[in-house]
Amino acid sequence: KLILPEHYELEREILEQLSDRPGHQRCVVGHDELLLVLHEVPKARVPAREALFFWRRMDGRWIQPGGPGLDEVGGLLERYANVIDANEELLEKLESAQDLFRILRQAGPLARSLRNGVAALDQALVQEYEDKEVRNYRDRAQELERAAELLQVEARETMLFWQAEAAEEHKKSSDRLGNILFKLNLVTGFFLPLVALGGLFGMNVNLPDFVRGLFWWIFLGGLMVGGMLLWYVARERK
């Protein structure tokens, strides 16, 4: 059930437009009165919103939850500003992706809530165009809305930068690994003929005497074949 401050005596035209829930931020227009509905600073991953009600009586006086006046709107905007400043400081000295996602989770609701708050204050100004206090709060809310949007954009750009940087580091690591494997393959290819010849002539069979005297020639031939393979593969690599 919707709970309004006890000292609010709203006219019937306004009460008929309210439901059992606070609803979105708006200015409810009655016959001679206004009810400005604003939301407290949203919390990350908490869908429910705490509403604050500001009543403008038919005599033009504003009544807020704490009594006469409208300065609690300024206090509300100051709380928004403190949260934005805290997240901006955290963004400047990020140490982990967890901190970045914490900022992103809060920046979106902040920008959206401030945007809707500006719209509600604009609605109140339509009814009371000469109310400088409401206009000052509307302008301040617009400044905070831009700050929250910039916070969200900067956090997203930081995330994209980190992703690009990680992809670049991954590519460099892959290139280094590829070069290492290529060099190992060159070494393996260089000694492959020697290994093959060694396996062939190292079998337990009786070799002719003329073959036994050609050991160094066979060894040098294997090196030459390996060198030719090494030269061919390196040329194809380039």
Coordinates of N, CA, C and O in Angstrom, one line a residue, residues 186-198 215-231:
L186 N 62.3 -26.5 -37.5 CA 63.4 -26.4 -38.3 C 64.6 -27.3 -37.8 O 65.3 -28.0 -38.6
V187 N 64.8 -27.3 -36.5 CA 65.8 -28.1 -35.9 C 65.5 -29.6 -36.1 O 66.4 -30.4 -36.5
T188 N 64.2 -30.0 -36.0 CA 63.8 -31.4 -36.2 C 64.0 -31.8 -37.6 O 64.5 -32.8 -37.9
G189 N 63.7 -30.8 -38.5 CA 63.9 -31.1 -40.0 C 65.3 -31.2 -40.3 O 65.7 -32.0 -41.2
F190 N 66.2 -30.4 -39.7 CA 67.6 -30.5 -40.0 C 68.2 -31.8 -39.6 O 69.0 -32.4 -40.4
F191 N 67.8 -32.4 -38.5 CA 68.4 -33.7 -38.1 C 67.6 -34.9 -38.6 O 68.0 -36.0 -38.3
L192 N 66.5 -34.6 -39.3 CA 65.7 -35.8 -39.7 C 66.4 -36.7 -40.6 O 66.3 -38.0 -40.4
P193 N 67.2 -36.2 -41.6 CA 67.9 -37.2 -42.5 C 68.9 -38.0 -41.7 O 69.1 -39.2 -41.9
L194 N 69.6 -37.4 -40.7 CA 70.6 -38.1 -39.9 C 69.9 -39.2 -39.1 O 70.4 -40.3 -38.9
V195 N 68.7 -38.8 -38.5 CA 68.0 -39.8 -37.7 C 67.6 -41.0 -38.6 O 67.6 -42.2 -38.2
A196 N 67.1 -40.6 -39.8 CA 66.6 -41.7 -40.7 C 67.8 -42.6 -41.1 O 67.7 -43.9 -41.1
L197 N 68.9 -42.0 -41.5 CA 70.1 -42.8 -41.9 C 70.6 -43.6 -40.7 O 71.0 -44.8 -40.9
G198 N 70.6 -43.0 -39.5 CA 71.1 -43.7 -38.3 C 70.2 -44.9 -38.0 O 70.7 -45.9 -37.6
F215 N 81.1 -44.1 -43.5 CA 80.4 -43.5 -42.4 C 80.3 -41.9 -42.5 O 79.3 -41.3 -42.4
W216 N 81.5 -41.3 -42.6 CA 81.6 -39.9 -42.6 C 80.9 -39.3 -43.8 O 80.3 -38.2 -43.8
W217 N 81.0 -40.0 -45.0 CA 80.3 -39.5 -46.2 C 78.8 -39.5 -46.0 O 78.1 -38.6 -46.4
I218 N 78.3 -40.6 -45.4 CA 76.9 -40.7 -45.1 C 76.5 -39.6 -44.1 O 75.4 -39.0 -44.2
F219 N 77.3 -39.4 -43.1 CA 77.0 -38.3 -42.1 C 76.9 -37.0 -42.7 O 76.0 -36.2 -42.5
L220 N 77.9 -36.6 -43.6 CA 77.9 -35.3 -44.2 C 76.8 -35.2 -45.2 O 76.2 -34.2 -45.4
G221 N 76.4 -36.3 -45.9 CA 75.3 -36.3 -46.8 C 74.0 -36.0 -46.0 O 73.1 -35.3 -46.5
G222 N 73.8 -36.6 -44.8 CA 72.6 -36.3 -44.0 C 72.6 -34.9 -43.6 O 71.5 -34.2 -43.7
L223 N 73.7 -34.3 -43.3 CA 73.7 -32.9 -42.9 C 73.4 -32.0 -44.1 O 72.6 -31.0 -44.0
M224 N 73.9 -32.3 -45.3 CA 73.5 -31.6 -46.5 C 72.1 -31.6 -46.8 O 71.4 -30.6 -47.1
V225 N 71.5 -32.8 -46.7 CA 70.0 -33.0 -47.0 C 69.2 -32.2 -45.9 O 68.3 -31.5 -46.2
G226 N 69.7 -32.3 -44.7 CA 69.0 -31.5 -43.6 C 69.1 -30.0 -43.9 O 68.1 -29.2 -43.7
G227 N 70.3 -29.5 -44.3 CA 70.5 -28.1 -44.6 C 69.6 -27.7 -45.7 O 69.0 -26.5 -45.7
M228 N 69.5 -28.5 -46.8 CA 68.6 -28.1 -47.9 C 67.1 -28.1 -47.4 O 66.4 -27.1 -47.8
L229 N 66.7 -29.0 -46.6 CA 65.3 -28.9 -46.1 C 65.1 -27.6 -45.2 O 64.1 -27.0 -45.3
L230 N 66.1 -27.3 -44.4 CA 66.1 -26.1 -43.6 C 66.0 -24.9 -44.5 O 65.2 -24.0 -44.2
W231 N 66.8 -24.8 -45.5 CA 66.7 -23.6 -46.4 C 65.4 -23.5 -47.1 O 64.8 -22.4 -47.3

